[in-house]
Coordinates of C-alpha atoms (C1' of nucleotides) in Angstrom, one line a residue:
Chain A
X23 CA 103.9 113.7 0.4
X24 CA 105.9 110.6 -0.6
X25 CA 105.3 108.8 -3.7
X26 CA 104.8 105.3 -1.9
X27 CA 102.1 107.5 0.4
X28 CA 100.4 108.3 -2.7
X29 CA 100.5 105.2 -4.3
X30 CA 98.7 103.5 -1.6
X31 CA 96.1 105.9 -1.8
X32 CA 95.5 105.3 -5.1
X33 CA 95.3 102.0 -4.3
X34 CA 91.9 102.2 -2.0
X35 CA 89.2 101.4 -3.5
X36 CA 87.6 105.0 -2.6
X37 CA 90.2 106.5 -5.1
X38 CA 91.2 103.2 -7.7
X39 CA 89.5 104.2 -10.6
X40 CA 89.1 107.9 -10.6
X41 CA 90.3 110.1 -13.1
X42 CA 94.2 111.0 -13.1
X43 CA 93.4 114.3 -13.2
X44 CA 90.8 114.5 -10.7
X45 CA 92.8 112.6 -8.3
X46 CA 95.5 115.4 -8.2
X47 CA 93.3 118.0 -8.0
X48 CA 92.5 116.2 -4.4
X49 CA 96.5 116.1 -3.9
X50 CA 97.0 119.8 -4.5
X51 CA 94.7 120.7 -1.4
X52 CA 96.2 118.0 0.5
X53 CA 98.0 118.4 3.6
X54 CA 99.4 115.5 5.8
X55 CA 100.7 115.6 9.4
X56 CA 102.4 114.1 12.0
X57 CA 100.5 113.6 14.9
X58 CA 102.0 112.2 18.3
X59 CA 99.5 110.0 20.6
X60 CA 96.5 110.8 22.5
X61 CA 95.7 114.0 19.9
X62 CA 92.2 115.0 19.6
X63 CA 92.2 115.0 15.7
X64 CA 88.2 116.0 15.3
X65 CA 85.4 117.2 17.6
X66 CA 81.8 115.2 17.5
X67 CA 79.6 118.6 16.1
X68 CA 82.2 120.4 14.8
X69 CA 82.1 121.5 11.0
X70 CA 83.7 119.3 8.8
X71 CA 86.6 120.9 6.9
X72 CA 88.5 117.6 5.7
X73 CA 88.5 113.7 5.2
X74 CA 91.0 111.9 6.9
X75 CA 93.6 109.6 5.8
X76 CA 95.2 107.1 7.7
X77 CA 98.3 106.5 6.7
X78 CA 100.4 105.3 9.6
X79 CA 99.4 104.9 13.2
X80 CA 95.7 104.4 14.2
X81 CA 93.1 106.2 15.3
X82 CA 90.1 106.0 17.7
X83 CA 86.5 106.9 16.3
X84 CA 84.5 107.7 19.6
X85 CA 81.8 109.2 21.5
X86 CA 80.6 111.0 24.5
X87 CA 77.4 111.6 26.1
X88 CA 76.6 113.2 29.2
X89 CA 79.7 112.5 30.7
X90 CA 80.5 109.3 29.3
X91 CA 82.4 107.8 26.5
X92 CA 82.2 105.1 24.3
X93 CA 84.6 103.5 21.1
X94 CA 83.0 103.4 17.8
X95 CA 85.4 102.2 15.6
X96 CA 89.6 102.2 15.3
X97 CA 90.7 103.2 11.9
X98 CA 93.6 101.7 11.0
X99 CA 96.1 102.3 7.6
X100 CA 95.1 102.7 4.7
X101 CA 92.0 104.0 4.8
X102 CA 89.5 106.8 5.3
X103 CA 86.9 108.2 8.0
X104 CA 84.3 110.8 8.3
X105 CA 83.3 110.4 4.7
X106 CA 79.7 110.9 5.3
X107 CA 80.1 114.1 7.0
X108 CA 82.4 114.8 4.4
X109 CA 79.5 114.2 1.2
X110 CA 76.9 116.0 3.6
X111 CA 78.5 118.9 4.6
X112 CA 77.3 118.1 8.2
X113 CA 79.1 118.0 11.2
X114 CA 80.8 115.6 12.5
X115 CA 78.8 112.6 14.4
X116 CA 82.1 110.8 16.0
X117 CA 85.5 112.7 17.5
X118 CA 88.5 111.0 17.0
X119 CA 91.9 111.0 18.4
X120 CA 95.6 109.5 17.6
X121 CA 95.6 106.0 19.3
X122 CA 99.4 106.1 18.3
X123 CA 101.9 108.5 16.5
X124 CA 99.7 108.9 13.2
X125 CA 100.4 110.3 9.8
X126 CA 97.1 111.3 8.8
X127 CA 96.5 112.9 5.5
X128 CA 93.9 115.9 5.1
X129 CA 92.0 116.5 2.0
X130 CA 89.7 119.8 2.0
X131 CA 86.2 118.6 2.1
X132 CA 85.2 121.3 -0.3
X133 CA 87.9 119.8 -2.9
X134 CA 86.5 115.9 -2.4
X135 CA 82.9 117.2 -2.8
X136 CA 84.1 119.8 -6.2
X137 CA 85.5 116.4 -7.4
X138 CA 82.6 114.0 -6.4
X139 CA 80.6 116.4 -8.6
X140 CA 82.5 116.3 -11.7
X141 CA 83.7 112.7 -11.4
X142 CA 81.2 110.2 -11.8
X143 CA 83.5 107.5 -11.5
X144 CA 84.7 108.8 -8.0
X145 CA 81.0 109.4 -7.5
X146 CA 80.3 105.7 -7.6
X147 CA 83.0 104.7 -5.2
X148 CA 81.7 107.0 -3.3
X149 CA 78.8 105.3 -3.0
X150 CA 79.7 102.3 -2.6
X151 CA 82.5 103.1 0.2
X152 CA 78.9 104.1 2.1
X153 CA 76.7 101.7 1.6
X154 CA 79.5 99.4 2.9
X155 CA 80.3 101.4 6.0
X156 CA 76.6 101.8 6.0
X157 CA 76.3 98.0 6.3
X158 CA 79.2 97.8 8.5
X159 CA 77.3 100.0 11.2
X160 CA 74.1 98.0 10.8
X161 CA 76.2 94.7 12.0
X162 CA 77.4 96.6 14.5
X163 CA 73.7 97.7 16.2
X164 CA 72.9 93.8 15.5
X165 CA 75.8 92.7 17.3
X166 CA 74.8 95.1 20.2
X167 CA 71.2 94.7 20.8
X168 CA 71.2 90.8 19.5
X169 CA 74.3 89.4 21.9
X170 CA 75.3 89.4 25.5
X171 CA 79.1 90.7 26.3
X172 CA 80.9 87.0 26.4
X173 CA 78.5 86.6 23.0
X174 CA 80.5 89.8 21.4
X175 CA 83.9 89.1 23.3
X176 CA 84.0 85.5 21.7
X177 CA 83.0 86.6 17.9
X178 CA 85.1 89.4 18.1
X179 CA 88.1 86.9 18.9
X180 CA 87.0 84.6 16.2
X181 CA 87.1 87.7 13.9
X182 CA 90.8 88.4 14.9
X183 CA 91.3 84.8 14.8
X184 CA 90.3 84.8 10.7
X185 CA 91.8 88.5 10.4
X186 CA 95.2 86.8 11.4
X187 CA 94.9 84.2 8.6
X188 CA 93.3 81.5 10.8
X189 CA 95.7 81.7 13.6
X190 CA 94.9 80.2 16.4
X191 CA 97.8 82.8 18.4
X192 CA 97.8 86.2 17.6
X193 CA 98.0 89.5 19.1
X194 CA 94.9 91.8 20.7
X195 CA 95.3 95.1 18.6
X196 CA 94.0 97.3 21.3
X197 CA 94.3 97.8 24.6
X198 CA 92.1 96.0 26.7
X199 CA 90.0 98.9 28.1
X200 CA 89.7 100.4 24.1
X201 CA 88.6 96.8 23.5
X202 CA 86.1 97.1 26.3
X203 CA 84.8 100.2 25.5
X204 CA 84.4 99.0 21.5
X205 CA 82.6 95.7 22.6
X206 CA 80.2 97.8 24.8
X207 CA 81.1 96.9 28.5
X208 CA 83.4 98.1 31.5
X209 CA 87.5 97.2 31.6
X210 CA 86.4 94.7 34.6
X211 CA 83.3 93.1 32.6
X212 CA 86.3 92.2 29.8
X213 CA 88.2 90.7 32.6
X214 CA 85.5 88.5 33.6
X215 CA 84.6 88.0 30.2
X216 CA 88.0 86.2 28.8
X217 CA 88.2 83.8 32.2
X218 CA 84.2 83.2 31.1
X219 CA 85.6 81.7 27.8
X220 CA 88.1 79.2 29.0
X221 CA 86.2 76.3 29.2
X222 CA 85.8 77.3 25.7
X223 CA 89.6 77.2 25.4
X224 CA 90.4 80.7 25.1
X225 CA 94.0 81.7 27.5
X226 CA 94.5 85.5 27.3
X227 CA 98.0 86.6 28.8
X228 CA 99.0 90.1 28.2
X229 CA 98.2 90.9 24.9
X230 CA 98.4 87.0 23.6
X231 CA 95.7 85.2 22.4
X232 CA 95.7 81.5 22.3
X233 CA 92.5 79.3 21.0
X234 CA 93.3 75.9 22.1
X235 CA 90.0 74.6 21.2
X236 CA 88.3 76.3 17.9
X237 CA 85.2 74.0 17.4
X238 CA 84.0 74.9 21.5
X239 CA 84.6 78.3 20.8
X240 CA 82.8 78.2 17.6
X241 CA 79.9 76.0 19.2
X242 CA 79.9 78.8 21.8
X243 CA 80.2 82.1 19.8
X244 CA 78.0 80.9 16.7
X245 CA 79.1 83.3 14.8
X246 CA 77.2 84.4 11.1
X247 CA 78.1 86.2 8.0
X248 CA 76.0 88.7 8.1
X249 CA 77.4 89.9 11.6
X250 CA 80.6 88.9 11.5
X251 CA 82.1 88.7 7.8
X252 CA 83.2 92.5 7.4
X253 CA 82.7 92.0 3.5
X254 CA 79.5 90.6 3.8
Chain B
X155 CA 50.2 102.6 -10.3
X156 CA 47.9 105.1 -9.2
X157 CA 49.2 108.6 -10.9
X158 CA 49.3 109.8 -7.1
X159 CA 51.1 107.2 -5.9
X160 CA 53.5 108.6 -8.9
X161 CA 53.6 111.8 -8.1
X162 CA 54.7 110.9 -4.2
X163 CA 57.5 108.5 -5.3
X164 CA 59.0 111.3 -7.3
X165 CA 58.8 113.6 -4.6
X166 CA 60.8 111.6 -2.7
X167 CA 64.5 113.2 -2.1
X168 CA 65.8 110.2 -3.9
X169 CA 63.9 110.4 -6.9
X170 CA 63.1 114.2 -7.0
X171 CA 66.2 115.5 -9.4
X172 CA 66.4 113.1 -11.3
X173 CA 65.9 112.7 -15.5
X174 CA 62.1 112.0 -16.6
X175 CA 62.9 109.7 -18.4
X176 CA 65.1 107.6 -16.6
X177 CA 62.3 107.8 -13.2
X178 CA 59.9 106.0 -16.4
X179 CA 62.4 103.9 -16.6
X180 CA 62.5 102.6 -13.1
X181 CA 58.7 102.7 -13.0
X182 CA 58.1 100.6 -16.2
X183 CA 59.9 97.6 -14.2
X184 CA 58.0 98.3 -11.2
X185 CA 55.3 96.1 -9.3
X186 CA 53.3 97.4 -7.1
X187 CA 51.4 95.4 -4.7
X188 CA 49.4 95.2 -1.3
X189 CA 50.2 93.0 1.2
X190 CA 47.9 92.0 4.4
X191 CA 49.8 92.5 8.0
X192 CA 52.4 89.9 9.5
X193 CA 53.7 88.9 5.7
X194 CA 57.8 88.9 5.5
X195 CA 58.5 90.6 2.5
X196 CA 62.1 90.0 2.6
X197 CA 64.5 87.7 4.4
X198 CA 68.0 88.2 5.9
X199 CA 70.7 86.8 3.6
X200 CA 68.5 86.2 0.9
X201 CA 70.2 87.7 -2.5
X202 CA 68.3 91.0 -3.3
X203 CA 66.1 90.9 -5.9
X204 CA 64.0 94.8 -5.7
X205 CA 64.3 98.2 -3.9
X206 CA 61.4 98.0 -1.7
X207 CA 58.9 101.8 -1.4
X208 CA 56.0 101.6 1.2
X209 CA 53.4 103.9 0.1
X210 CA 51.2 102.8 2.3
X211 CA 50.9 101.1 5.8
X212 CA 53.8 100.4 7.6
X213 CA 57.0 97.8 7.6
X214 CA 59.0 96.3 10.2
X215 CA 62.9 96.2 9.7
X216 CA 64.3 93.3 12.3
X217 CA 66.9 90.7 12.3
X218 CA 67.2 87.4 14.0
X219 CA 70.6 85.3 15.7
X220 CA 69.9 82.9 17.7
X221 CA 66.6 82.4 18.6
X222 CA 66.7 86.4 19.4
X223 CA 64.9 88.7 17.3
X224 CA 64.9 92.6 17.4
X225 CA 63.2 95.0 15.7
X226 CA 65.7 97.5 13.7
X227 CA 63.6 100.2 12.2
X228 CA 60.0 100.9 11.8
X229 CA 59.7 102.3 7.9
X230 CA 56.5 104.4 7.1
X231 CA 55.3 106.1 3.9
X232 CA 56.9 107.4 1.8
X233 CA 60.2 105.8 1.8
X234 CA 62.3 103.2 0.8
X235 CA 64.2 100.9 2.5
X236 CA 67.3 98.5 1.5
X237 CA 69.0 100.6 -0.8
X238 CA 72.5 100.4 0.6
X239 CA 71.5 96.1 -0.4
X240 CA 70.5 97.2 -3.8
X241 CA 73.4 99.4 -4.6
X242 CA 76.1 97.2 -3.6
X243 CA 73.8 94.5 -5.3
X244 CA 75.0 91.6 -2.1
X245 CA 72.3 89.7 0.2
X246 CA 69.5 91.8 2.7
X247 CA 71.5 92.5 5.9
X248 CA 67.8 93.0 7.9
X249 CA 64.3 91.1 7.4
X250 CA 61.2 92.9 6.2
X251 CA 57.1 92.6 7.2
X252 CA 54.4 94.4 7.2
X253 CA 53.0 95.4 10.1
X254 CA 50.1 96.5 8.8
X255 CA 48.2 96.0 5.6
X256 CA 50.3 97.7 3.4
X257 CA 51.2 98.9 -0.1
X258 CA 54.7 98.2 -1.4
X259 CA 56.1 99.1 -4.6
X260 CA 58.8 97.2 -5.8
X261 CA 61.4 98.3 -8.2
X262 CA 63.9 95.6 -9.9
X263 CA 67.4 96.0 -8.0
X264 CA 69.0 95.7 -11.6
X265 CA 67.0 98.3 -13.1
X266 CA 68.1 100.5 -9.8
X267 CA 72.2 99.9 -10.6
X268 CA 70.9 100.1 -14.6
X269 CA 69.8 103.9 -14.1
X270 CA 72.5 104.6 -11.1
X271 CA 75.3 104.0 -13.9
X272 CA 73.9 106.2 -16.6
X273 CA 72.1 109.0 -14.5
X274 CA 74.4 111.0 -12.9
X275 CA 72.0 113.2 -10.7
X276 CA 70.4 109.9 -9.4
X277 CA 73.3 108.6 -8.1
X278 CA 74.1 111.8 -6.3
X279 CA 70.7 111.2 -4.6
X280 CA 71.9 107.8 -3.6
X281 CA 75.1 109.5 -2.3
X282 CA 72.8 111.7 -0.2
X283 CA 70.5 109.2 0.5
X284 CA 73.0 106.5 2.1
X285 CA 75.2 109.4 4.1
X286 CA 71.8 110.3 6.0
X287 CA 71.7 106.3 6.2
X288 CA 74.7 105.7 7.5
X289 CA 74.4 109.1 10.2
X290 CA 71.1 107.7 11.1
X291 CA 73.0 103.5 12.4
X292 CA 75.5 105.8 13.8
X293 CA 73.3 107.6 16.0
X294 CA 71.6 104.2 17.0
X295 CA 74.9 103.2 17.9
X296 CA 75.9 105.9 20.2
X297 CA 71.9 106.3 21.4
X298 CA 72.6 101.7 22.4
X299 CA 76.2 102.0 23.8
X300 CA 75.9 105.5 25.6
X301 CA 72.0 105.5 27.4
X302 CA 70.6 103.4 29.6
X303 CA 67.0 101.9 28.6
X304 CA 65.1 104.5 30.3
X305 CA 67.0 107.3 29.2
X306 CA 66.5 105.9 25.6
X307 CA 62.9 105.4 26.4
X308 CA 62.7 109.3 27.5
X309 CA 64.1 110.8 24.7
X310 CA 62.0 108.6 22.2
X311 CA 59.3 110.1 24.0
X312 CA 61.0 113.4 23.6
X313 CA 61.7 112.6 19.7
X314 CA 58.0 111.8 19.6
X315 CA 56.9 115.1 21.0
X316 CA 58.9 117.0 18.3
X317 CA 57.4 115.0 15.9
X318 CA 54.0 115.8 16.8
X319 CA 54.6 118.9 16.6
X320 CA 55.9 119.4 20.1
X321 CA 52.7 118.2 21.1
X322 CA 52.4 117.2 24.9
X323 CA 50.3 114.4 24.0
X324 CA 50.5 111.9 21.5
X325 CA 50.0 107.9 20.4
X326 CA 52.9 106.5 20.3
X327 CA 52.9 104.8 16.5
X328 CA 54.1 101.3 17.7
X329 CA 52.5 98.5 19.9
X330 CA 54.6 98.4 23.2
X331 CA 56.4 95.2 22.2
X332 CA 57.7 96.5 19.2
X333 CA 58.8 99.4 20.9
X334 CA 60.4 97.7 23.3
X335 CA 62.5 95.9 21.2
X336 CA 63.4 99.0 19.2
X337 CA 64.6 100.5 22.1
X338 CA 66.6 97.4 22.9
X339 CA 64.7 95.7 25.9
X340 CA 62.3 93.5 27.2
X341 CA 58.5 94.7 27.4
X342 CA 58.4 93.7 31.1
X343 CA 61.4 96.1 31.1
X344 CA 59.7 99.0 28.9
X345 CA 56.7 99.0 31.3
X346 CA 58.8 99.4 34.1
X347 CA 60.7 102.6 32.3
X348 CA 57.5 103.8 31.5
X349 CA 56.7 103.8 35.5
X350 CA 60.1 105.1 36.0
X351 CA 59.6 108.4 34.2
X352 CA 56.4 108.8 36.3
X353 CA 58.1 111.3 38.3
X354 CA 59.8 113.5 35.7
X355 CA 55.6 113.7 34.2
X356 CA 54.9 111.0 31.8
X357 CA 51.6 109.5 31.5
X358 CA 51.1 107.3 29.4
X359 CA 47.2 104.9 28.9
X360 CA 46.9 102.7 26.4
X361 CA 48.9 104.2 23.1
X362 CA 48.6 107.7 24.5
X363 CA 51.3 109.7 26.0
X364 CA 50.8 112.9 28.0
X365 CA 53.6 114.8 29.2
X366 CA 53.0 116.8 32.0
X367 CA 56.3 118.2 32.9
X368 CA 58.0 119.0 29.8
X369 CA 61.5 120.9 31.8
X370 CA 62.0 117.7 34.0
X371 CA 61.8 115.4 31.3
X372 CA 64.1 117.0 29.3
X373 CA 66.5 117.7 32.2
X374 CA 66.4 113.8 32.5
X375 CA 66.9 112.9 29.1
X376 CA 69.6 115.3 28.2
X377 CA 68.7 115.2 24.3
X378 CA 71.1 116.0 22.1
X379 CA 71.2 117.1 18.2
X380 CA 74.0 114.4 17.8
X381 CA 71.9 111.5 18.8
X382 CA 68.3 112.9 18.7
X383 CA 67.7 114.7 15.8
X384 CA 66.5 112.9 12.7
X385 CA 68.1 115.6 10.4
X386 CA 70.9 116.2 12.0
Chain C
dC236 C1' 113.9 103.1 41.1
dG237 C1' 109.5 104.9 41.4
dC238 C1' 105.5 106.7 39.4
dA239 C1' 101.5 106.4 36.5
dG240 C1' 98.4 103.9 34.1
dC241 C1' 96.4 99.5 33.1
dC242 C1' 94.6 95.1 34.4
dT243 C1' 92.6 92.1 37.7
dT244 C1' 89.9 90.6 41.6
dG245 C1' 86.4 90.8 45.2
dA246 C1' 82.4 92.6 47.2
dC247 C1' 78.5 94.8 46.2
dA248 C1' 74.8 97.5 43.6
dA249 C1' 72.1 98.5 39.8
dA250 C1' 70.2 97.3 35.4
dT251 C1' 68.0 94.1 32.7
dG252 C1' 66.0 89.7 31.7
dT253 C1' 63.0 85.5 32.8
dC254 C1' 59.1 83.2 34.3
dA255 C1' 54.5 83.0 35.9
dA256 C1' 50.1 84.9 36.7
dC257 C1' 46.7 87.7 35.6
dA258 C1' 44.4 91.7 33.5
dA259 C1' 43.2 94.3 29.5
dA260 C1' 42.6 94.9 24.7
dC261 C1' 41.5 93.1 20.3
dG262 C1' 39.5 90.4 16.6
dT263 C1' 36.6 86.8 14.9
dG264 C1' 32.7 84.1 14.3
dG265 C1' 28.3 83.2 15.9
Chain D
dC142 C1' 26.4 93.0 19.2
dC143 C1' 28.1 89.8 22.2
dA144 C1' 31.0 85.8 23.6
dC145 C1' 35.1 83.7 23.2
dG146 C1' 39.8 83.0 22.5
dT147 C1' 44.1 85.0 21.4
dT148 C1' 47.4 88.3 21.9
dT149 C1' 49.3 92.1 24.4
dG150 C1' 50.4 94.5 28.6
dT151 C1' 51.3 94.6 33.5
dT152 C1' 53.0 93.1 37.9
dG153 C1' 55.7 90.4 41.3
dA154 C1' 59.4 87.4 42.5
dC155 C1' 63.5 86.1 41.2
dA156 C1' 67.9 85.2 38.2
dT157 C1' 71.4 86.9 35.4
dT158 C1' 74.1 90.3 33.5
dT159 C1' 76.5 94.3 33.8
dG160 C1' 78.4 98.2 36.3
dT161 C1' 80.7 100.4 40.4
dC162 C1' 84.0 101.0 43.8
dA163 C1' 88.1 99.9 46.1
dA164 C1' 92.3 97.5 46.6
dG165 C1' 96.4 95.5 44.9
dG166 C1' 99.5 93.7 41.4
dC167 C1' 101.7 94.3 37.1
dT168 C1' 104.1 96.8 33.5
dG169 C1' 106.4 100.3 31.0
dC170 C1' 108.7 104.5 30.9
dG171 C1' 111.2 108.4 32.5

DNA sequence: CGCAGCCTTGACAAATGTCAACAAACGTGG
DNA sequence: CCACGTTTGTTGACATTTGTCAAGGCTGCG
């Protein structure tokens, strides 16, 4: 593993203020990998043998259900996923796949949950990397059952918007259909949803995302903290 | 505090491994009190002051944007609710009230983080506690973005069944409305479902369900552990 | 250059919500 | 215990939202 790898673990909050010694005991059991796009890195209901790492790349949290499929989340670097499988010892709720070429790095889950027993101060980041992910899922299922499609379409943009350091021209980080499926509607429902919010001011072409008029789509959207601020 | 009311807090999975005399702790700062139905007990955004147990009655999670509300969770004795709030010690994410008469206890968010820092087994419990949180949203999630209202209306029922002990008739433990919103739709909508799943055998008068056909149903809903199972 | 996958568009269908009317259930005060 | 008024549940007609299917254009990559 490379030292600048490691140091940016370190450097999650997850694994800031553990022990030194504790933290290499998680490095000893470590692996990391290469993976190329489109891999299926972890099966929804399959045992859970390690937490992931994202350390380059991105990857797709999904779902499927009787034949159809849904995005949960993209994880992108540096950080975690499947940590409450991980501290439960239950299988996994979510598969994922590489979205891109990925280096993903695999600690044991047996080794994170030796160490979450004998390190209290790991313990507590524990915790608290939960209860925010927990949180984080709770705006989600508000977001879902509270707004129409435009509704989540135009908050997510103003999201993206603040993400990019209040530019009002930045990049969509997913492919529309991903984006679709993340936002809870169909590839063509996305479509119709962007031309919906240009008399907002909102021109999407390719990839590009122009706000030519904040305050409409702001009037519009009406977005909150406690659905939108991801460190709410 | 009633000494049985004592005794069933303790039992809880969150309080059950925990040092004597750090659970006196927590329960010399406690309140306990009864409230009649219809009072909010807590408010979304509002800084959070106490870890809230029902011991009695019942208590509506729901959250409001934009003139919209919708009903979260339904918490029933005994358990707690808002811990992933209390931990992280930042402002109620979801609304509280009673649905019925009910009696709360109420234990001082402080004296929550107080004993989490110097009690090592209780903030294991807390680990535990928020993972089968967070597995619980996620499931909400997939159950929202992957089923259509009827098919989440048929396995409720099916959820329901199980509960009562895979009993083919049962009271369903919420007034329609509240159900309906649970479940993510209208109550026009939900008594339309409920007609809808008149050919797979559902009856249901009043508060009480009958299934008649249990095979159909179930071929319908297509249940699954990953979505459907509370312990999962 | 040509294929494959993505995106868009139109026409249509299905799902869900809204509004209004009424019926049924519930609780309260007489 | 009944009468009344309020709330909840149901139904019909209709509107809106969202999904489906099919076609065609665009784009990126081998």
């Amino acid at each position: 593993m490379k030292p600048i790898d490691i140091q940016e673990i370190r450097s999650l909050a997850l694994f800031r203020e553990m022990a030194d010694i504790n933290f290499e005991t998680l490095l000893r059991g470590a692996y990391i990998q290469n993976f190329p796009p489109q891999i299926e890195l972890i099966t929804e209901d399959e045992p859970c043998d390690f937490l992931h790492i994202v350390v380059e790349g991105s990857v797709e949290l999904f779902s499927r259900w009787n034949g159809r499929e849904t995005v949960m989340a993209t994880v992108r670097p540096v950080s975690t996923f499947i940590l409450a499988a991980v501290i439960k010892d239950s299988p996994y709720l979510m598969s994922a796949r590489t979205h891109e070429k990925s280096r993903i790095i695999l600690l044991p889950s047996k080794d994170v949950r030796a160490v979450f027993d004998i390190d209290n101060i790991f313990a507590r980041s524990v915790v608290n990397e939960l209860a925010q992910c927990y949180r984080s899922v709770v705006k989600t299922t508000k977001n879902l059952k509270l707004r129409t499609s435009i509704e989540r379409l135009a908050n997510y943009l103003l999201r993206q918007y603040k993400f990019a350091g209040n530019a009002v021209e930045f990049e969509l980080k997913m492919e529309k259909r991903l984006l679709a499926s993340y936002l809870g509607m169909t590839p063509e429902n996305l479509s119709r949803a962007i031309k919906a919010l240009q008399p907002y001011g909102v021109q999407v072409s390719g990839s590009r995302v122009t706000i030519s008029n904040l305050a409409d789509l702001i009037a519009f959207a009406k977005p909150t903290t406690s659905i939108d601020d991801p460190t709410y």
